[in-house]
Amino acid sequence: MVIYLKSIFTDAGNLILFTTRFFREIVKPPFETHEFIKQCYVIGYKSFPLVAVTGFIMGLVLTLQSRPTLSKFGAESWLPGMVALSLIREIAPVITALICAGKVSSGIGAELGSMKVTEQIDAMEVSAINPFKYLVVTRILASTLMIPILVVFADAIGILGGYVGFNIHSDVNMVRYNAQVFESLDFIDIFPATIKTFFFGFSIGLIGCYKGFTASNGTESVGKAANSAVVLASLTIFIIDMLAVQITDLFF
Amino acid sequence: MKLSKNHILPDNNAPIIDIKNLYKSFGKDNHVLKGLSFFVKKGENLVVLGKSGSGKSIAIKCLVGLMQADKGTINVFGKDITKLDETGLNEIRLRIGFLFQNGALYDSMSVRENLSFPLLRHSSSLNPIEVDKAVIDILTSVGLTEAIDKMPSELSGGMKKRVGLARTLILKPEILLYDEPTTGLDTITSREISQLILSIQQKYKTTSIIITHDMACAKQTSDRIVILKDGIVNAEGTYDALENSNDEWVRSFFI
């Protein structure tokens, strides 16, 4: 038990040092712009299909599941607004972040982990190239910027899914549906929910990079790095979400 | 053409690498280096032998700053690298090439990109045509021009070592460190790699430390050999001298 606790605190301490190093390295030139753009493509663009399918299903299912209850109260017309609010404030950010924790964080963990065990990171270091700057800073930055974009995209696709779901039993045109959606939305529904997605993105990139970059030697550790990256990133997303909701509640 | 070792510089040539009383431990009980000391003169090929776990790889990793020694000094080009900051260490690293056991090629890059990657970062004045020319030139010198657009996964073990060596050479290092350059290769390829080490040394006038278990490679490439035992140098001399040593343990390496 003592050893287990000690390893948790050691890991937490190392993660804090890793984060500190990220903020130190991010401001120091040279900047790896080309690699950053490549990572934006890999993390952002290549995740679009997955996020699109998930977002659409989220909106569709949420509409279909909520309809019977709202119908009982004769509040069916609130359905578009309720679905949009649920999606934008909570469901789309969290589900998209969890999907990306699975895809991006594990991918980064496995990639950097295998680079570590096959001495590719050491090879960079002995060539006087800063591997932290090239591999870690670019990936964390790309993830921090791309996850919010993916979430906004998931919001839009989710609302479209809601429209399709609504039209299975009713007949509402797109303009009227959208009018109902935007009527129910306010600035405070969108702003805090979008801000928290930057933290989701940051934690996804950070944890994936930390687990991969600190993988011990041996191929077994590559699997462990990928696995623990997903678990820790998912857990962190829920913790950040809880804190974000509490803070939003205080200020708005 | 078979190359021979005819490049030993005069004895009064000052050491370019001088390791003194190097200690390195992992945890409380695992003492790997226990006061290791040896030197390498300019232009010399030093082969380091020793059983697995004797600290050979740890020593050269300390030499390039991949690991921090607990105690001792490592003088390279007259500077103690244990006392250098990151900038100072990187200046030294640019003058040292390191060939990893499995080549350590970047999986996500083609051979061309692997080779141009360090060059683009350290020779920013070069235009893309000059970078490409340098890549082709260096691949020609290791005999692998046809592999330029291949990915590392498409290369054999020997080819990976050659590309790894080319990537090391592209920055024109003065010192080359080889970590088991022939391990995992067949006899013929091992001999070719040993020949390549010699030809590179004669062409680029490099100083080398070669860690190996392959006695054929040691015989072919060494000017001098040191044998490590329990984290210190146990025997030192030329291949012929050590082969005929009175010490049975030393002779056991040459059987």
XYZ file of C-alpha atoms in Angstrom:
507
model
C 0.000 0.000 0.000
C 2.811 2.388 0.985
C 4.728 1.503 -2.190
C 1.570 2.047 -4.282
C 0.949 5.462 -2.712
C 4.610 6.375 -3.130
C 4.464 5.529 -6.850
C 1.309 7.656 -7.273
C 2.926 10.681 -5.606
C 6.161 10.162 -7.555
C 4.167 10.019 -10.793
C 2.226 13.155 -9.853
C 5.463 14.986 -9.019
C 7.063 13.913 -12.295
C 3.959 15.028 -14.219
C 4.194 18.474 -12.595
C 7.900 18.706 -13.533
C 7.032 17.602 -17.075
C 4.341 20.314 -17.286
C 6.761 22.935 -15.967
C 9.275 21.906 -18.605
C 6.594 22.281 -21.291
C 5.926 25.900 -20.283
C 9.671 26.591 -20.165
C 10.341 25.074 -23.588
C 7.319 26.589 -25.338
C 8.751 30.120 -25.193
C 12.311 29.196 -26.193
C 13.266 29.264 -29.889
C 13.683 27.492 -32.263
C 10.003 26.795 -32.862
C 9.089 23.550 -34.615
C 6.347 25.113 -36.771
C 6.385 22.423 -39.459
C 5.966 19.593 -36.958
C 3.248 21.582 -35.137
C 1.235 21.941 -38.364
C 1.723 18.240 -39.089
C 0.421 17.349 -35.624
C -2.580 19.672 -36.080
C -3.359 17.675 -39.224
C -2.889 14.312 -37.482
C -4.753 15.196 -34.274
C -7.385 17.507 -35.740
C -8.145 16.703 -39.357
C -7.749 12.937 -39.037
C -10.137 12.856 -36.060
C -12.934 14.665 -37.933
C -14.679 11.515 -39.311
C -14.717 9.810 -35.904
C -15.983 12.944 -34.142
C -18.578 13.515 -36.891
C -20.079 10.032 -36.550
C -20.052 10.216 -32.735
C -21.538 13.741 -32.729
C -24.322 12.782 -35.120
C -25.264 9.699 -33.095
C -25.177 11.719 -29.847
C -27.661 14.269 -31.210
C -29.911 11.649 -32.803
C -30.056 9.355 -29.775
C -30.500 12.199 -27.284
C -33.493 13.456 -29.300
C -35.072 10.038 -29.641
C -34.595 9.222 -25.947
C -35.873 12.581 -24.674
C -38.930 12.829 -26.904
C -41.251 10.384 -25.013
C -40.704 12.148 -21.659
C -41.181 15.645 -23.088
C -44.255 14.476 -25.036
C -45.890 13.359 -21.767
C -45.721 16.972 -20.559
C -46.681 18.375 -23.920
C -43.303 20.051 -24.149
C -42.178 18.514 -27.407
C -41.418 21.941 -28.849
C -38.645 22.360 -26.240
C -36.832 19.370 -27.653
C -34.485 21.206 -30.090
C -33.441 23.696 -27.423
C -32.939 21.027 -24.790
C -30.889 18.826 -27.084
C -28.723 21.782 -28.181
C -28.178 22.902 -24.595
C -27.262 19.413 -23.423
C -24.916 18.922 -26.339
C -23.128 22.255 -26.143
C -22.838 22.526 -22.367
C -21.879 18.990 -21.497
C -22.306 16.021 -23.783
C -20.372 17.078 -26.899
C -17.304 18.437 -25.004
C -17.026 15.426 -22.694
C -17.791 12.703 -25.249
C -15.527 14.280 -27.888
C -12.740 14.646 -25.325
C -13.164 11.014 -24.258
C -13.118 9.859 -27.883
C -9.940 11.903 -28.418
C -8.424 10.541 -25.198
C -8.852 7.110 -26.735
C -7.584 8.040 -30.165
C -5.080 10.849 -29.633
C -3.698 10.269 -26.141
C -3.130 6.549 -26.667
C -1.677 7.238 -30.126
C 0.807 9.754 -28.750
C 1.618 7.474 -25.797
C 2.308 4.500 -28.076
C 4.246 6.558 -30.651
C 6.532 8.279 -28.165
C 6.814 5.102 -26.075
C 8.036 3.092 -29.052
C 10.394 5.926 -30.020
C 11.772 5.821 -26.493
C 12.343 2.065 -26.358
C 13.919 1.964 -29.815
C 16.317 4.774 -28.809
C 14.919 7.214 -31.405
C 14.492 9.888 -28.725
C 18.093 9.310 -27.592
C 19.195 9.573 -31.236
C 17.554 12.993 -31.453
C 19.228 14.109 -28.252
C 22.718 13.047 -29.354
C 22.162 14.923 -32.637
C 21.772 18.055 -30.464
C 18.065 18.255 -31.330
C 15.771 18.907 -28.388
C 13.317 15.949 -28.493
C 11.061 17.565 -25.902
C 10.557 20.603 -28.091
C 10.156 18.597 -31.301
C 7.931 15.796 -29.986
C 6.231 17.009 -26.829
C 5.659 20.754 -27.218
C 4.244 20.386 -30.742
C 1.849 17.580 -29.783
C 0.532 19.268 -26.629
C 0.014 22.561 -28.482
C -1.704 20.862 -31.404
C -3.966 18.913 -29.090
C -4.827 22.038 -27.043
C -5.870 23.887 -30.205
C -7.522 21.064 -32.141
C -9.780 19.535 -29.458
C -11.873 22.762 -29.083
C -12.308 22.889 -32.871
C -13.399 19.248 -32.868
C -15.852 19.966 -30.051
C -17.433 22.896 -31.931
C -17.673 20.610 -34.958
C -19.273 17.883 -32.795
C -21.762 20.475 -31.457
C -22.836 21.359 -35.007
C -23.072 17.762 -36.194
C -24.883 16.795 -32.975
C -27.515 19.491 -33.595
C -27.891 18.160 -37.141
C -28.343 14.659 -35.685
C -30.992 16.107 -33.395
C -32.783 17.574 -36.399
C -32.832 14.164 -38.120
C -34.085 12.524 -34.923
C -36.786 15.171 -34.481
C -37.985 14.653 -38.053
C -38.454 10.922 -37.643
C -41.673 11.619 -35.731
C -42.407 15.254 -36.669
C -42.051 17.463 -39.668
C -40.032 20.602 -38.968
C -37.925 22.418 -41.507
C -34.250 23.254 -40.888
C -34.791 27.007 -40.527
C -37.445 26.633 -37.843
C -35.434 23.949 -36.032
C -32.346 26.163 -36.001
C -34.376 29.156 -34.841
C -35.579 27.124 -31.862
C -32.029 25.985 -31.136
C -30.536 29.483 -31.174
C -33.440 30.934 -29.210
C -32.618 28.649 -26.318
C -28.865 29.337 -26.380
C -27.127 32.101 -24.502
C -23.540 33.363 -24.372
C -22.928 31.641 -21.022
C -23.961 28.303 -22.511
C -21.253 28.421 -25.142
C -18.347 30.379 -23.589
C -17.492 28.309 -20.442
C -18.159 25.050 -22.299
C -15.681 26.047 -25.018
C -13.045 27.304 -22.559
C -12.975 23.976 -20.738
C -12.276 22.128 -23.991
C -8.855 23.853 -24.190
C -8.058 22.251 -20.834
C -9.365 18.911 -22.115
C -7.079 19.213 -25.150
C -4.130 20.220 -23.025
C -4.572 17.272 -20.659
C -5.029 14.805 -23.539
C -1.764 15.940 -25.179
C 0.120 16.304 -21.916
C -0.758 12.883 -20.515
C -0.138 11.082 -23.815
C 3.261 12.751 -24.146
C 4.172 12.201 -20.486
C 3.337 8.500 -20.558
C 5.140 7.943 -23.863
C 8.170 10.101 -23.135
C 8.774 8.481 -19.756
C 8.180 4.885 -20.888
C 10.846 2.621 -19.455
C 12.825 0.409 -21.787
C 11.151 -2.692 -23.179
C 8.336 -3.256 -25.647
C 5.900 -4.079 -22.842
C 6.102 -0.487 -21.646
C 4.768 0.776 -25.015
C 1.444 -0.974 -24.402
C 1.443 0.216 -20.803
C 2.137 3.803 -21.909
C -0.769 3.761 -24.387
C -3.128 2.113 -21.934
C -2.327 4.293 -18.940
C -2.482 7.407 -21.162
C -6.124 6.632 -22.052
C -7.104 5.789 -18.472
C -5.440 8.832 -16.914
C -6.575 11.232 -19.667
C -10.193 10.027 -19.363
C -10.120 10.411 -15.598
C -8.570 13.870 -15.891
C -11.299 14.936 -18.349
C -13.980 14.091 -15.783
C -12.088 15.921 -13.017
C -11.594 19.022 -15.203
C -15.264 18.877 -16.189
C -16.350 18.742 -12.554
C -14.122 21.696 -11.663
C -15.260 23.649 -14.742
C -18.930 23.160 -13.860
C -18.300 24.264 -10.261
C -16.387 27.344 -11.366
C -19.007 28.228 -14.000
C -21.662 27.865 -11.342
C -19.827 30.351 -9.131
C -19.444 33.047 -11.770
C -22.507 32.722 -14.008
C 38.990 -3.592 -51.468
C 40.000 -4.775 -48.017
C 41.161 -1.992 -45.763
C 43.908 -2.351 -43.212
C 44.637 -0.488 -39.998
C 47.479 1.841 -40.847
C 46.301 5.019 -39.254
C 47.635 5.014 -35.670
C 48.904 8.438 -34.763
C 52.136 8.982 -32.814
C 52.142 8.112 -29.108
C 52.617 11.722 -28.062
C 49.231 12.565 -29.563
C 47.052 13.963 -26.727
C 43.855 12.079 -25.759
C 40.728 13.496 -27.375
C 38.570 11.570 -24.884
C 39.763 11.107 -21.317
C 37.495 9.392 -18.806
C 38.679 9.356 -15.204
C 37.214 7.592 -12.152
C 33.711 7.340 -13.530
C 31.035 6.027 -11.173
C 27.439 5.237 -12.034
C 24.869 3.394 -9.931
C 21.192 2.527 -10.391
C 19.449 2.399 -7.038
C 21.338 1.580 -3.859
C 22.843 -1.764 -4.782
C 23.366 -1.755 -8.552
C 26.817 -0.197 -9.024
C 27.604 -0.429 -12.746
C 30.669 1.779 -13.127
C 33.107 1.708 -10.218
C 35.874 4.113 -11.113
C 36.183 3.536 -14.859
C 39.149 5.251 -16.498
C 40.371 5.125 -20.085
C 41.406 7.479 -22.855
C 41.249 7.607 -26.643
C 43.790 9.402 -28.795
C 42.915 11.400 -31.875
C 42.436 9.165 -34.904
C 42.435 6.011 -32.817
C 39.926 3.138 -32.949
C 39.341 1.902 -29.414
C 37.341 -1.294 -29.021
C 35.625 -1.832 -25.668
C 34.964 -5.436 -24.722
C 33.310 -6.888 -21.659
C 30.555 -9.214 -20.547
C 26.961 -8.022 -20.704
C 26.276 -5.686 -17.789
C 29.913 -4.668 -17.399
C 29.001 -1.035 -18.096
C 30.184 -0.553 -21.699
C 27.013 1.044 -23.031
C 26.497 3.073 -19.837
C 30.005 4.518 -20.256
C 29.372 5.792 -23.797
C 25.928 7.068 -22.847
C 27.608 9.118 -20.107
C 30.076 10.289 -22.739
C 27.332 11.977 -24.802
C 25.316 13.157 -21.817
C 22.443 10.686 -22.278
C 23.127 9.623 -18.691
C 24.587 11.573 -15.818
C 27.587 10.005 -14.091
C 27.471 9.996 -10.281
C 31.149 10.888 -9.960
C 34.224 11.320 -12.134
C 35.276 13.404 -15.117
C 34.746 12.951 -18.857
C 37.024 15.221 -20.849
C 36.105 15.480 -24.525
C 37.958 18.015 -26.700
C 39.471 19.337 -23.452
C 36.102 20.071 -21.817
C 34.639 18.181 -18.876
C 31.175 17.340 -20.195
C 29.875 16.496 -16.705
C 30.079 20.210 -15.909
C 28.576 21.575 -19.132
C 25.103 23.098 -19.428
C 22.715 22.032 -22.225
C 24.110 24.528 -24.748
C 27.697 23.499 -24.067
C 26.756 19.838 -24.213
C 24.981 20.306 -27.550
C 28.093 21.972 -28.993
C 30.103 18.884 -28.058
C 27.354 16.535 -29.284
C 27.542 18.089 -32.740
C 31.138 16.884 -32.909
C 30.253 13.348 -31.777
C 28.333 10.761 -33.794
C 26.534 7.898 -32.071
C 25.516 4.737 -33.906
C 22.855 2.938 -31.899
C 22.593 -0.830 -31.740
C 19.519 -0.994 -33.989
C 20.238 2.148 -35.958
C 17.487 4.098 -34.098
C 16.086 5.407 -37.391
C 12.986 7.593 -37.097
C 10.145 5.250 -38.072
C 7.865 7.962 -39.400
C 10.467 9.364 -41.808
C 11.934 8.020 -45.042
C 15.690 7.477 -45.349
C 16.004 10.870 -47.082
C 14.108 12.601 -44.263
C 16.068 10.714 -41.590
C 19.290 12.057 -43.053
C 18.159 15.583 -43.783
C 16.496 15.961 -40.347
C 19.680 16.787 -38.356
C 21.189 18.669 -41.291
C 18.243 21.055 -41.678
C 18.402 21.921 -37.990
C 22.112 22.526 -37.768
C 22.962 23.877 -41.223
C 20.194 26.394 -41.796
C 22.222 28.150 -44.517
C 21.850 25.145 -46.842
C 19.114 25.277 -49.479
C 16.999 22.167 -50.254
C 19.166 21.254 -53.279
C 22.343 21.367 -51.180
C 20.691 19.286 -48.446
C 19.606 16.714 -51.024
C 23.115 16.594 -52.476
C 24.629 16.075 -49.016
C 22.146 13.244 -48.367
C 22.985 11.523 -51.653
C 26.736 11.972 -51.091
C 26.638 10.432 -47.647
C 24.402 7.569 -48.803
C 26.887 6.901 -51.604
C 29.698 6.632 -49.081
C 27.788 3.910 -47.188
C 26.698 2.279 -50.464
C 22.944 2.743 -50.115
C 21.790 5.322 -52.649
C 19.002 3.030 -53.880
C 17.316 3.128 -50.456
C 16.896 6.897 -50.364
C 13.098 6.916 -50.575
C 12.474 3.780 -48.552
C 10.967 3.745 -45.081
C 12.998 2.197 -42.209
C 10.514 -0.711 -42.017
C 11.527 -1.686 -45.575
C 15.225 -1.978 -44.701
C 17.175 -5.033 -43.527
C 19.200 -4.972 -40.302
C 22.464 -4.250 -42.127
C 20.859 -1.493 -44.207
C 19.448 0.118 -41.057
C 22.945 0.201 -39.552
C 24.344 1.768 -42.728
C 21.610 4.413 -42.827
C 22.133 5.035 -39.097
C 25.817 5.498 -39.793
C 25.065 7.828 -42.706
C 22.777 9.913 -40.492
C 25.562 10.125 -37.928
C 28.139 11.085 -40.537
C 26.071 13.787 -42.197
C 26.986 16.250 -39.452
C 30.697 15.456 -40.033
C 31.548 14.361 -36.475
C 35.129 14.083 -35.257
C 34.327 11.252 -32.854
C 32.184 8.214 -33.630
C 30.703 5.959 -30.968
C 29.470 2.562 -32.119
C 27.183 0.604 -29.793
C 27.469 -3.022 -30.930
C 27.548 -2.225 -34.661
C 27.475 -5.858 -35.826
C 25.051 -7.381 -33.321
C 22.226 -9.304 -34.984
C 23.883 -9.360 -38.410
C 25.109 -12.339 -40.422
C 28.857 -12.936 -40.787
C 29.139 -11.389 -44.234
C 27.169 -8.248 -43.344
C 29.131 -7.957 -40.077
C 32.359 -8.019 -42.066
C 30.989 -5.373 -44.431
C 30.033 -3.133 -41.504
C 33.502 -3.570 -39.972
C 35.041 -2.654 -43.331
C 32.755 0.362 -43.487
C 33.897 1.481 -40.019
C 37.497 1.327 -41.208
C 36.821 3.075 -44.513
C 34.913 5.856 -42.753
C 37.716 6.292 -40.290
C 40.244 6.640 -43.089
C 38.043 8.887 -45.225
C 36.789 11.244 -42.516
C 39.758 10.924 -40.093
C 37.466 10.185 -37.177
C 38.261 8.890 -33.696
C 36.121 5.923 -32.688
C 34.988 3.941 -29.681
C 33.499 0.623 -30.738
C 31.575 -1.459 -28.235
C 31.246 -4.988 -29.468
C 30.988 -8.666 -28.598
C 32.029 -9.603 -32.125
C 35.704 -10.583 -31.986
C 36.021 -10.540 -35.779
C 34.873 -6.910 -35.744
C 37.259 -6.162 -32.854
C 40.167 -7.724 -34.728
C 39.346 -5.898 -37.931
C 38.737 -2.453 -36.503
C 40.749 -2.061 -33.300
C 43.948 -0.126 -32.800
C 43.678 -0.801 -29.089
C 41.268 -2.783 -26.914
C 40.108 -2.257 -23.341
C 38.252 -5.014 -21.500
C 35.848 -4.026 -18.747
C 35.127 -6.143 -15.725
C 32.881 -5.087 -12.836
C 32.792 -1.466 -13.938
C 36.534 -0.877 -14.353
C 39.145 -1.540 -17.038
C 40.601 -4.963 -16.370
C 42.909 -5.293 -19.361
C 44.218 -3.052 -22.106
C 46.371 -3.584 -25.186
C 46.387 -4.446 -28.840
C 44.365 -7.365 -30.172
C 47.460 -9.547 -30.565
C 48.797 -8.697 -27.118
C 45.532 -9.472 -25.367
C 44.994 -12.643 -27.385
C 48.298 -13.930 -25.984
C 47.733 -12.578 -22.476
C 48.780 -14.622 -19.442
C 45.403 -13.936 -17.879
C 43.067 -16.806 -18.661
C 39.941 -14.588 -18.258
C 41.284 -12.126 -20.855
C 42.167 -14.959 -23.243
C 38.636 -16.372 -22.892
C 37.325 -13.447 -24.981
C 39.466 -14.519 -27.927
C 38.492 -18.197 -28.083
